[in-house]
Coordinates of C-alpha atoms in Angstrom, one line a residue:
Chain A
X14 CA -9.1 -1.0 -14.7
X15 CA -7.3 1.8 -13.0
X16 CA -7.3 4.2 -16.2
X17 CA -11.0 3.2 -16.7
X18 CA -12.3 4.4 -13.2
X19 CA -9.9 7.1 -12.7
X20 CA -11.6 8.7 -16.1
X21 CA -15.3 7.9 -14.7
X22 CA -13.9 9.3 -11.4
X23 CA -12.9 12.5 -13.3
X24 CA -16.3 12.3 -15.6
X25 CA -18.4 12.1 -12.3
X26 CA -16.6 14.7 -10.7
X27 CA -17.0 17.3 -13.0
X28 CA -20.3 16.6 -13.3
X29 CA -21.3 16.8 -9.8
X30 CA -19.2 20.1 -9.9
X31 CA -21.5 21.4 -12.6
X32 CA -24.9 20.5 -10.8
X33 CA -24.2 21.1 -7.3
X34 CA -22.0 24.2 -7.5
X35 CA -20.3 24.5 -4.2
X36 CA -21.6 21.8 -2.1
X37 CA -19.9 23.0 1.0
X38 CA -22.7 23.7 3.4
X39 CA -22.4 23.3 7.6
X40 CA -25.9 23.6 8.3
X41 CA -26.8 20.5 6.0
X42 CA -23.6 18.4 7.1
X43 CA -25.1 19.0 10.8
X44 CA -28.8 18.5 10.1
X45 CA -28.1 15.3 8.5
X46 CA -26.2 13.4 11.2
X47 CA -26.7 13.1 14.8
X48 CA -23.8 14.2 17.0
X49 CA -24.4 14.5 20.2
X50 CA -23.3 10.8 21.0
X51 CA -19.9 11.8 19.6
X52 CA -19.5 14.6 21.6
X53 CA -20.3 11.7 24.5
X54 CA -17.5 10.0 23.1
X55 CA -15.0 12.5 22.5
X56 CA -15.8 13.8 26.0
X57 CA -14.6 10.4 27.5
X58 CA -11.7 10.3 25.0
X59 CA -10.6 14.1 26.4
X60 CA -11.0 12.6 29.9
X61 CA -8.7 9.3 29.3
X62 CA -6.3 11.3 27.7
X63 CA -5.8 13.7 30.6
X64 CA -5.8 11.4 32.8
X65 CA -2.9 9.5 30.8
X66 CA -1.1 12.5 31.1
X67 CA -1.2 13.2 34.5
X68 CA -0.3 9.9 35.2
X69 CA 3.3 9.6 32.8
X70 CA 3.4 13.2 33.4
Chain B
X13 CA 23.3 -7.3 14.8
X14 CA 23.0 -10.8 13.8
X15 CA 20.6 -12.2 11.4
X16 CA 18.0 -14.4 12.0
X17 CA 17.9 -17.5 10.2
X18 CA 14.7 -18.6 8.4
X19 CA 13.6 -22.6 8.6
X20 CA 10.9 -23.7 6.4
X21 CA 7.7 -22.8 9.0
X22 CA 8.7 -19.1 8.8
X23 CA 8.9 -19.3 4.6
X24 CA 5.0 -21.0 5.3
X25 CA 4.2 -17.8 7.0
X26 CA 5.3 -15.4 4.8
X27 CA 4.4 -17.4 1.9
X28 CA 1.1 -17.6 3.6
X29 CA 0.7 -13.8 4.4
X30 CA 1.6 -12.7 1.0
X31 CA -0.9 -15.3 -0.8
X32 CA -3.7 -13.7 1.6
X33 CA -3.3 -10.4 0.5
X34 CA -3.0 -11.1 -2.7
X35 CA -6.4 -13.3 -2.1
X36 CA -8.1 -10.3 -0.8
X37 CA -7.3 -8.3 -4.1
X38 CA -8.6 -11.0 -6.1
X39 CA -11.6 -11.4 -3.9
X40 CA -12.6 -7.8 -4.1
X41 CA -11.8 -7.6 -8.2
X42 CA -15.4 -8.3 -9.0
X43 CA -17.1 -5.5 -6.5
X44 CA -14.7 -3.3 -8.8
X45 CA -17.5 -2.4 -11.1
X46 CA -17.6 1.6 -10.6
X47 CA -15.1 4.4 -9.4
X48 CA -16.8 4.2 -6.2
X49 CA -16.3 0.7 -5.1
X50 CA -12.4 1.3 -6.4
X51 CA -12.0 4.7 -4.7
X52 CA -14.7 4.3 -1.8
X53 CA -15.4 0.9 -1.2
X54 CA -18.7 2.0 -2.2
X55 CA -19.3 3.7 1.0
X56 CA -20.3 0.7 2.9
X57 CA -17.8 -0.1 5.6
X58 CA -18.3 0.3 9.6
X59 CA -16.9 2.8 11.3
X60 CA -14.6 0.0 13.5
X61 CA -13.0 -1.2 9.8
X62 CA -12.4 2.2 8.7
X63 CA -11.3 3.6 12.2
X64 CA -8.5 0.9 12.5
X65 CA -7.4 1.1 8.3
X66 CA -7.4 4.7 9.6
X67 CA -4.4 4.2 12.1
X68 CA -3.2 1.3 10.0
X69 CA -2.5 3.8 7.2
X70 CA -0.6 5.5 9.8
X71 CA 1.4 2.8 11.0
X72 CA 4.3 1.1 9.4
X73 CA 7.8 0.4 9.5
X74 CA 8.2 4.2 9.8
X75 CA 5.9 4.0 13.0
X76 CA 8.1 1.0 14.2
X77 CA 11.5 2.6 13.3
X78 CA 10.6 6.1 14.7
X79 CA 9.0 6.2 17.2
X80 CA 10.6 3.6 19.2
X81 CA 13.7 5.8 18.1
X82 CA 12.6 8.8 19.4
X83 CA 11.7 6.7 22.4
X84 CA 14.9 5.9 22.8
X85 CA 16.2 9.2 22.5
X86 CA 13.5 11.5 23.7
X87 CA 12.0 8.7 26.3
X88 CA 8.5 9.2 27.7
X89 CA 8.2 13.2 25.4
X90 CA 7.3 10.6 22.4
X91 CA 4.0 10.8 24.1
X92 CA 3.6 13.9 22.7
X93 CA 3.1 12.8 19.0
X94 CA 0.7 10.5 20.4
X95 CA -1.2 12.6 23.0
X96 CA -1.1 16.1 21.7
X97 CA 0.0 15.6 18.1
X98 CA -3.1 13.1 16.9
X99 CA -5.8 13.1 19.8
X100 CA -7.2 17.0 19.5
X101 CA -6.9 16.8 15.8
X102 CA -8.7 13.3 15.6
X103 CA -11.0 14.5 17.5
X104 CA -11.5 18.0 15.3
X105 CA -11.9 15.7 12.4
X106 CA -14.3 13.5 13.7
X107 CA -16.4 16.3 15.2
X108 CA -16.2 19.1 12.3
X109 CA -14.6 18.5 9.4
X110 CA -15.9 14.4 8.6
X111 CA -19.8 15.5 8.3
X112 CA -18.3 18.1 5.5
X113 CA -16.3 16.1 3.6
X114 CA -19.0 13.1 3.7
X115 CA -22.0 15.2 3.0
X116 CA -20.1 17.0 -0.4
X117 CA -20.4 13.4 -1.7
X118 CA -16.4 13.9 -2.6
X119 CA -14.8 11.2 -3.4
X120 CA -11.1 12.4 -2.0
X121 CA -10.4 15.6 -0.3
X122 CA -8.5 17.0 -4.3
X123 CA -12.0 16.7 -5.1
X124 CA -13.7 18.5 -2.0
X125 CA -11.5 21.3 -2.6
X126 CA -12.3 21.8 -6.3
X127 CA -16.3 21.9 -5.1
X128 CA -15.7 24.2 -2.2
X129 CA -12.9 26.1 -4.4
X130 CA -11.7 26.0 -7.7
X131 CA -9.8 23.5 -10.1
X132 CA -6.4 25.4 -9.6
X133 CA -6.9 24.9 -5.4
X134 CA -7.5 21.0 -6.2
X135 CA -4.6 21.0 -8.9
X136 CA -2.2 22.3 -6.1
X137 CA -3.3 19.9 -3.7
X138 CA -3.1 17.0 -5.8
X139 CA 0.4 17.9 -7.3
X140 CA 1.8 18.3 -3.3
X141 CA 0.1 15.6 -1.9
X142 CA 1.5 13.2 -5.0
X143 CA 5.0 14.7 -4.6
X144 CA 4.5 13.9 -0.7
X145 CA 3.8 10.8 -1.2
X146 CA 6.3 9.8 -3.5
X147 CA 9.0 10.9 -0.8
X148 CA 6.7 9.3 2.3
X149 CA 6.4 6.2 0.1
X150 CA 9.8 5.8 -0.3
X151 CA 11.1 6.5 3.3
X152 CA 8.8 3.9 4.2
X153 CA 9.8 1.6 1.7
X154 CA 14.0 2.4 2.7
X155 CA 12.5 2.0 6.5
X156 CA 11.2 -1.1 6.1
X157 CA 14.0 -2.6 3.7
X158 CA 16.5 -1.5 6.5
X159 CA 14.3 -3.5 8.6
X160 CA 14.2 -6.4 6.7
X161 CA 18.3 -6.3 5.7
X162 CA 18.6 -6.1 10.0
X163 CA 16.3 -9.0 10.9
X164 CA 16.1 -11.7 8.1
X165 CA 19.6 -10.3 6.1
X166 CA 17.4 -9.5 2.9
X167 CA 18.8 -7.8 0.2
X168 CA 17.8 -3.8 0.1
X169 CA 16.9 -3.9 -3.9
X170 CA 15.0 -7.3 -3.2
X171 CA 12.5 -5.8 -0.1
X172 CA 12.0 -3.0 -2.1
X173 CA 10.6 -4.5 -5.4
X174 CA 8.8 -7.6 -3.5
X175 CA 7.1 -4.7 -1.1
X176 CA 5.8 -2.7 -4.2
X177 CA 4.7 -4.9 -6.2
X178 CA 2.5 -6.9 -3.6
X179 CA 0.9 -3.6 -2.5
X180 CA 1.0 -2.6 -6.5
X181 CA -1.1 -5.7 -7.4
X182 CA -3.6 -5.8 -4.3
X183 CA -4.4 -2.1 -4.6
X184 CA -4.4 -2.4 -8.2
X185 CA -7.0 -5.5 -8.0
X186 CA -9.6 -4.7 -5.0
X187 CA -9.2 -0.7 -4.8
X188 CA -9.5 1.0 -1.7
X189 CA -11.8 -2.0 -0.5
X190 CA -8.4 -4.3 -0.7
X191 CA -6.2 -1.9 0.8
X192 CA -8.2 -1.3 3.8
X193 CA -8.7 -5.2 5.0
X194 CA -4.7 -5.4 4.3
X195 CA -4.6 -2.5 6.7
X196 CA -7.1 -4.2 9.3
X197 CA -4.6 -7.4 9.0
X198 CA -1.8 -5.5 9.3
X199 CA -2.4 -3.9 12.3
X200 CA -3.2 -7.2 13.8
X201 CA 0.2 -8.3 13.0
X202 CA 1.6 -5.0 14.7
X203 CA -0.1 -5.5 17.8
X204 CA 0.7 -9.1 18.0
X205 CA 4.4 -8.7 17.2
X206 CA 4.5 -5.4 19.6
X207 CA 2.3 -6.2 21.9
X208 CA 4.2 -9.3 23.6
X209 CA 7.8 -7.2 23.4
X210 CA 5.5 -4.7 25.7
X211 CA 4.7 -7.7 28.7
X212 CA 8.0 -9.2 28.1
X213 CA 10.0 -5.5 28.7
X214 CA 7.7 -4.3 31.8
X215 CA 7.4 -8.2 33.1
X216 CA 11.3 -7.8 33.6
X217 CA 11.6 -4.8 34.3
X218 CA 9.2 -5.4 37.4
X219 CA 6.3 -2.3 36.5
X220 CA 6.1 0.3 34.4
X221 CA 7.0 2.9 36.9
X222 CA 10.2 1.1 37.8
X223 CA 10.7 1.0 34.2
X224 CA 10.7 4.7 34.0
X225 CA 12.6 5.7 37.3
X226 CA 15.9 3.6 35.7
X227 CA 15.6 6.5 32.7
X228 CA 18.2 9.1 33.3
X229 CA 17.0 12.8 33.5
X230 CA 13.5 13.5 33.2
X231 CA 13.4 11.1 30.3
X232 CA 10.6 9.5 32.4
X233 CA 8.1 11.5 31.9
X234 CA 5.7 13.5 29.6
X235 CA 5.6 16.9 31.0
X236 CA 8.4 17.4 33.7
X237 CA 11.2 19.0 32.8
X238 CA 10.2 20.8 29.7
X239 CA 10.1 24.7 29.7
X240 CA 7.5 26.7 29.2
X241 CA 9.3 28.9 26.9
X242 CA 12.3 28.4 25.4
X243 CA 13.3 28.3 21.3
X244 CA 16.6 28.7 21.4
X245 CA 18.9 25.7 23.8
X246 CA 16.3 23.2 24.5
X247 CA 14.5 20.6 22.2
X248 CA 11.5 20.8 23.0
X249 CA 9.4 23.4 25.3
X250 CA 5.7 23.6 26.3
X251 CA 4.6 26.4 24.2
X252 CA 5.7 24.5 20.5
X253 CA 4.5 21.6 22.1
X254 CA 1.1 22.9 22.1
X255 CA 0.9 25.5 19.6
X256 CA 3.1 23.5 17.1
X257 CA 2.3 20.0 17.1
X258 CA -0.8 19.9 18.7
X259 CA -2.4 22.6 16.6
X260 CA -0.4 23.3 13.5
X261 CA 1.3 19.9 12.6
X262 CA -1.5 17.5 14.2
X263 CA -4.6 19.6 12.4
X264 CA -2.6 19.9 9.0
X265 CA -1.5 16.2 8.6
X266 CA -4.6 14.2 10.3
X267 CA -7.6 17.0 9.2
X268 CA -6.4 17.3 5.4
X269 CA -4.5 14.0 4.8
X270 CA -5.6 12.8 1.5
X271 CA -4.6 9.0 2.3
X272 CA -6.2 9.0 6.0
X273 CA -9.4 11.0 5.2
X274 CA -10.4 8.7 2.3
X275 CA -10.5 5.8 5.1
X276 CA -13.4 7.8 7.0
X277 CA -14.8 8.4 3.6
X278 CA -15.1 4.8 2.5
X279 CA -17.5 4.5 6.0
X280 CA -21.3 3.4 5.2
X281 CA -22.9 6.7 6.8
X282 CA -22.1 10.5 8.0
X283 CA -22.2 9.0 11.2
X284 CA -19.8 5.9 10.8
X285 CA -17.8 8.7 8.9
X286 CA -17.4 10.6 11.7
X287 CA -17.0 7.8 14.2
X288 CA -13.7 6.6 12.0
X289 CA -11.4 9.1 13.5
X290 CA -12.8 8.8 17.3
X291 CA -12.3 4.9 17.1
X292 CA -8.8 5.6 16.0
X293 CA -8.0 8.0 18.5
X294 CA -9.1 5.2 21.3
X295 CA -6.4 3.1 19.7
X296 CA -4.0 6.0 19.5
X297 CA -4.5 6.8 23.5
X298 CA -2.8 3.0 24.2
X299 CA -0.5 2.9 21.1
X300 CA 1.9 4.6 23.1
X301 CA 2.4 1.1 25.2
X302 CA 3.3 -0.4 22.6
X303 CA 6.2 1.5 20.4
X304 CA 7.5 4.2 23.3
X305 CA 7.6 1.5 26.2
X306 CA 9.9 -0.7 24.0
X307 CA 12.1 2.3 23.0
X308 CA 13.3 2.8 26.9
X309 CA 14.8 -0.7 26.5
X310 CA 17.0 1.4 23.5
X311 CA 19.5 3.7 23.0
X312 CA 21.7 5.2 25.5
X313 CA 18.9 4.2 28.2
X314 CA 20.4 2.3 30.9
X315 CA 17.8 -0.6 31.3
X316 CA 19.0 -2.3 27.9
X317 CA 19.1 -5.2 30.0
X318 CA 15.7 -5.3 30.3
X319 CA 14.9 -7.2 27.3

């Protein structure tokens, strides 16, 4: 089972190397998710872990 | 230290824990139809299941060992690997770099790097990262032997094999998809066995803060005490702190890590992607509770007697 998908693995690879090119694109990993409520989040996160500090400083 | 001897219930509950797993892997071995499901779990898991197999990878008997170690010898500065050395990175990775890796449609970062590269940078990658793991694998393994030689007076050779091949046959029947409910359970285990020691230490020890005045030193605290500046004569100083865990160590392991990032990319969306590493960073503000407060108990501290 393991030799069987790593092969597809490899077979699928290449050919989404051959199609796509280089896939690496910012604009289309941004347009294609909606961050802003993890910027919420890692606000809060930023804020906690202050805080943390501060207090076992 | 003395052993502790085994009666029948505790053979039931390791009996039990290691059919589970095993369950799981056999459970999962008919989703295993395409090199997706095995590598990716067929990108349909929620960002809470991913987020905790993401720290779960992380945690172990080297997590156990260590930290409460360097507890016990550095006291409260083993914040740091906590605090500086995972949350900004986390944080980077959940932000920036999981929308990338997600959108290429990679299936493991060997394979991101050959799109956004070449073969030879994805060749490289793969080579160290295999040669890492081999050497991480096996302190890990030696870790949690010692522990298991300590506690329950198991042979060394014995916890070895028995710990590979139960993670050998569960990976190698439910993929990913295995590994990552083990992980979930896991981490359960570690915050129910830890989590107790925690109550039971500060309980005694009457608070927290009269926990850390008994440290000697500044051992204490976080921040006090350190220099700004100062390579040469001192362990530790502001300045590496910051520049050197939290931005050179913390980014290279948690942004890049082959075995952590393919837990975000087993997640059912971009956004549940990207969610993975923030959910683990909440766990990874409070982790601290549970392995650095139970290493001040340790060592040369003087409240040993707390426990």
């Amino acid at each position: 089972m393991i030799v069987t998908c790593g092969v597809s693995a490899f077979t699928q690879a290449k050919q989404a190397a051959e199609l796509e090119g280089v896939v690496y694109s910012r604009s289309k990993a941004k347009s294609s998710t909606a961050l802003s409520g993890l910027w919420a989040i890692a606000v809060v996160i930023v804020l906690v872990c202050i805080a943390l500090n501060i207090w076992w400083r | 230290m003395s052993t502790t001897h085994l009666n029948i219930i505790d053979y039931a509950v390791l009996l039990g824990y290691f059919a589970l797993i095993l369950l799981i892997g056999l459970r999962l071995r008919r989703r295993m139809v395409s090199s997706s499901e095995y590598f990716q779990s067929g990108r349909s898991l929620p960002a809470l299941i991913t987020g905790i197999a993401f720290v779960a990878a992380n945690c172990g008997a080297l997590e156990i060992m260590g930290v409460v170690s360097m507890s016990a010898k550095y006291g409260a500065r083993a914040n740091q690997f906590y605090w500086l050395g995972a949350i900004p990175a986390m944080l980077f990775l959940g932000l920036f770099m999981m929308p990338i890796y997600y959108v290429s449609k990679a299936r493991s970062v060997p394979e991101f790097l050959k799109l956004r590269y070449n073969e030879a940078t994805r060749a490289l990658n793969a080579v160290c990262f295999a040669v890492l793991m081999i050497l991480t694998s096996g302190i890990s393994l030696y870790a949690m032997a010692i522990i298991m030689r300590s506690f329950l007076g198991w042979q060394f050779g014995t916890s070895v094999v028995l710990a590979a091949v139960f993670v050998f046959l569960y990976v190698a029947l439910g993929g990913l998809t295995a590994t990552i409910y083990n992980e979930v359970l896991q981490f359960a285990l570690i915050v129910a066995g830890l989590g107790p020691l925690t109550w039971i230490l500060v309980r005694n020890a009457h608070g927290i803060a009269n926990l850390r005045s008994h440290l000697p030193n500044d051992l204490g605290h976080t921040w006090k005490g350190l220099p700004l500046v100062q390579p040469f004569g001192s362990q530790m100083d502001v300045f590496g702190l910051v520049f050197g865990l939290g931005m050179v160590l913390g980014c290279g392991y948690w942004c890049t890590d082959f075995l952590l990032i393919q837990r975000a990319l087993a997640a059912r969306s971009v956004r549940d992607a990207s969610q993975t590493p923030l959910v683990a960073a909440v766990i990874k503000l409070f982790f601290p509770a549970l392995v650095v407060l139970p290493g001040h108990s340790t060592g040369r501290s003087p409240v040993g007697w707390y426990v």
